[in-house]
């Protein structure tokens, strides 16, 4: 059979203040067929391995607050709402409907 991608992630390395961060911009899986089968966890584990290999301090990502399955997924993997998240940041009091999640690696 023909090989087709079942998911992908878009990420980059950046600096947040003094911290080295791997920022996950997207994690997408093919609809329903591959969800809840460990593929997303596997991709996130690979991203964590990449971040650790490059001695990144944090992994950060953005998730829509209304996307409860994604919120539960990331929380299960140890991510929590970052202090820079728009909904809790004192600098940015306006809500854009998304949250910034983070996980400390080092």
PDB file of C-alpha atoms in Angstrom:
ATOM      1  CA  UNK A   1       0.000   0.000   0.000  1.00  0.00           C
ATOM      2  CA  UNK A   2       0.865   3.626  -0.339  1.00  0.00           C
ATOM      3  CA  UNK A   3       2.564   5.268   2.643  1.00  0.00           C
ATOM      4  CA  UNK A   4       0.757   8.348   3.906  1.00  0.00           C
ATOM      5  CA  UNK A   5       1.693  10.639   6.790  1.00  0.00           C
ATOM      6  CA  UNK A   6      -0.538  10.151   9.820  1.00  0.00           C
ATOM      7  CA  UNK A   7       0.649  13.147  11.792  1.00  0.00           C
ATOM      8  CA  UNK A   8       3.193  15.888  12.100  1.00  0.00           C
ATOM      9  CA  UNK A   9       4.592  18.515  14.399  1.00  0.00           C
ATOM     10  CA  UNK A  10       5.893  21.990  13.640  1.00  0.00           C
ATOM     11  CA  UNK A  11       8.352  23.294  16.215  1.00  0.00           C
ATOM     12  CA  UNK A  12      11.353  25.542  16.613  1.00  0.00           C
ATOM     13  CA  UNK A  13      14.022  26.489  19.106  1.00  0.00           C
ATOM     14  CA  UNK A  14      13.820  29.945  20.669  1.00  0.00           C
ATOM     15  CA  UNK A  15      14.725  31.960  23.728  1.00  0.00           C
ATOM     16  CA  UNK A  16      12.246  33.147  26.332  1.00  0.00           C
ATOM     17  CA  UNK A  17      14.266  35.528  28.475  1.00  0.00           C
ATOM     18  CA  UNK A  18      17.264  33.489  29.640  1.00  0.00           C
ATOM     19  CA  UNK A  19      15.620  30.110  28.950  1.00  0.00           C
ATOM     20  CA  UNK A  20      16.205  27.909  25.903  1.00  0.00           C
ATOM     21  CA  UNK A  21      12.820  26.657  24.675  1.00  0.00           C
ATOM     22  CA  UNK A  22      11.552  24.120  22.178  1.00  0.00           C
ATOM     23  CA  UNK A  23       8.229  25.668  21.134  1.00  0.00           C
ATOM     24  CA  UNK A  24       5.642  23.336  19.607  1.00  0.00           C
ATOM     25  CA  UNK A  25       3.545  25.334  17.150  1.00  0.00           C
ATOM     26  CA  UNK A  26       1.481  22.430  15.896  1.00  0.00           C
ATOM     27  CA  UNK A  27       0.787  18.791  16.599  1.00  0.00           C
ATOM     28  CA  UNK A  28      -1.715  17.302  14.188  1.00  0.00           C
ATOM     29  CA  UNK A  29      -2.896  13.760  13.617  1.00  0.00           C
ATOM     30  CA  UNK A  30      -5.086  12.319  10.908  1.00  0.00           C
ATOM     31  CA  UNK A  31      -8.719  12.492  12.014  1.00  0.00           C
ATOM     32  CA  UNK A  32     -10.011   9.884  14.451  1.00  0.00           C
ATOM     33  CA  UNK A  33      -8.218   6.917  12.876  1.00  0.00           C
ATOM     34  CA  UNK A  34      -4.946   7.534  14.719  1.00  0.00           C
ATOM     35  CA  UNK A  35      -6.142   9.490  17.709  1.00  0.00           C
ATOM     36  CA  UNK A  36      -6.031   7.863  21.143  1.00  0.00           C
ATOM     37  CA  UNK A  37      -3.627   5.200  19.870  1.00  0.00           C
ATOM     38  CA  UNK A  38      -0.414   6.623  21.354  1.00  0.00           C
ATOM     39  CA  UNK A  39       0.791   8.410  18.209  1.00  0.00           C
ATOM     40  CA  UNK A  40       0.523  11.902  19.728  1.00  0.00           C
ATOM     41  CA  UNK A  41       2.285  10.742  22.900  1.00  0.00           C
ATOM     42  CA  UNK A  42       5.027   9.192  20.771  1.00  0.00           C
ATOM     43  CA  UNK A  43       5.531  12.439  18.814  1.00  0.00           C
ATOM     44  CA  UNK A  44       5.646  14.481  22.030  1.00  0.00           C
ATOM     45  CA  UNK A  45       8.163  12.022  23.524  1.00  0.00           C
ATOM     46  CA  UNK A  46      10.352  12.475  20.442  1.00  0.00           C
ATOM     47  CA  UNK A  47      10.103  16.262  20.808  1.00  0.00           C
ATOM     48  CA  UNK A  48      11.114  15.971  24.468  1.00  0.00           C
ATOM     49  CA  UNK A  49      14.098  13.820  23.464  1.00  0.00           C
ATOM     50  CA  UNK A  50      15.137  16.420  20.874  1.00  0.00           C
ATOM     51  CA  UNK A  51      14.788  19.195  23.464  1.00  0.00           C
ATOM     52  CA  UNK A  52      16.843  17.284  26.043  1.00  0.00           C
ATOM     53  CA  UNK A  53      19.502  16.427  23.456  1.00  0.00           C
ATOM     54  CA  UNK A  54      19.872  20.144  22.641  1.00  0.00           C
ATOM     55  CA  UNK A  55      19.744  21.032  26.370  1.00  0.00           C
ATOM     56  CA  UNK A  56      16.566  23.087  26.122  1.00  0.00           C
ATOM     57  CA  UNK A  57      15.241  24.254  29.497  1.00  0.00           C
ATOM     58  CA  UNK A  58      11.543  24.082  28.599  1.00  0.00           C
ATOM     59  CA  UNK A  59       9.022  22.828  26.082  1.00  0.00           C
ATOM     60  CA  UNK A  60       6.198  25.275  25.471  1.00  0.00           C
ATOM     61  CA  UNK A  61       3.079  25.133  23.315  1.00  0.00           C
ATOM     62  CA  UNK A  62      -0.183  26.906  22.659  1.00  0.00           C
ATOM     63  CA  UNK A  63      -3.574  25.252  22.932  1.00  0.00           C
ATOM     64  CA  UNK A  64      -7.083  26.623  22.514  1.00  0.00           C
ATOM     65  CA  UNK A  65      -8.779  26.788  25.890  1.00  0.00           C
ATOM     66  CA  UNK A  66     -11.931  25.296  24.359  1.00  0.00           C
ATOM     67  CA  UNK A  67     -10.031  22.200  23.130  1.00  0.00           C
ATOM     68  CA  UNK A  68     -10.623  20.113  26.238  1.00  0.00           C
ATOM     69  CA  UNK A  69      -9.268  16.821  24.782  1.00  0.00           C
ATOM     70  CA  UNK A  70      -5.978  18.550  23.886  1.00  0.00           C
ATOM     71  CA  UNK A  71      -5.784  20.184  27.326  1.00  0.00           C
ATOM     72  CA  UNK A  72      -6.284  16.795  29.004  1.00  0.00           C
ATOM     73  CA  UNK A  73      -3.710  15.198  26.670  1.00  0.00           C
ATOM     74  CA  UNK A  74      -1.002  17.749  27.475  1.00  0.00           C
ATOM     75  CA  UNK A  75      -1.773  17.764  31.200  1.00  0.00           C
ATOM     76  CA  UNK A  76      -1.440  13.967  31.240  1.00  0.00           C
ATOM     77  CA  UNK A  77       2.041  14.430  29.740  1.00  0.00           C
ATOM     78  CA  UNK A  78       3.018  16.818  32.543  1.00  0.00           C
ATOM     79  CA  UNK A  79       2.336  20.215  30.935  1.00  0.00           C
ATOM     80  CA  UNK A  80       0.752  23.010  32.936  1.00  0.00           C
ATOM     81  CA  UNK A  81      -0.391  26.571  32.291  1.00  0.00           C
ATOM     82  CA  UNK A  82       2.656  28.793  31.952  1.00  0.00           C
ATOM     83  CA  UNK A  83       2.942  32.077  33.848  1.00  0.00           C
ATOM     84  CA  UNK A  84       3.189  33.874  30.469  1.00  0.00           C
ATOM     85  CA  UNK A  85      -0.164  32.521  29.329  1.00  0.00           C
ATOM     86  CA  UNK A  86      -2.491  35.333  28.149  1.00  0.00           C
ATOM     87  CA  UNK A  87      -5.244  34.374  30.584  1.00  0.00           C
ATOM     88  CA  UNK A  88      -3.044  34.728  33.645  1.00  0.00           C
ATOM     89  CA  UNK A  89      -0.277  37.083  32.572  1.00  0.00           C
ATOM     90  CA  UNK A  90      -0.424  40.435  34.351  1.00  0.00           C
ATOM     91  CA  UNK A  91       1.158  42.037  31.284  1.00  0.00           C
ATOM     92  CA  UNK A  92      -1.564  40.820  28.923  1.00  0.00           C
ATOM     93  CA  UNK A  93      -5.014  40.992  30.462  1.00  0.00           C
ATOM     94  CA  UNK A  94      -6.945  40.264  27.254  1.00  0.00           C
ATOM     95  CA  UNK A  95      -8.068  36.715  26.539  1.00  0.00           C
ATOM     96  CA  UNK A  96      -7.401  35.384  23.072  1.00  0.00           C
ATOM     97  CA  UNK A  97      -9.020  32.027  23.803  1.00  0.00           C
ATOM     98  CA  UNK A  98      -5.734  30.176  24.053  1.00  0.00           C
ATOM     99  CA  UNK A  99      -3.387  29.105  26.787  1.00  0.00           C
ATOM    100  CA  UNK A 100       0.366  28.676  26.807  1.00  0.00           C
ATOM    101  CA  UNK A 101       1.419  25.407  28.419  1.00  0.00           C
ATOM    102  CA  UNK A 102       4.932  24.493  29.458  1.00  0.00           C
ATOM    103  CA  UNK A 103       7.008  21.686  30.898  1.00  0.00           C
ATOM    104  CA  UNK A 104      10.393  22.183  32.566  1.00  0.00           C
ATOM    105  CA  UNK A 105      13.080  19.795  31.342  1.00  0.00           C
ATOM    106  CA  UNK A 106      16.213  20.933  33.212  1.00  0.00           C
TER     107      UNK A 106
END
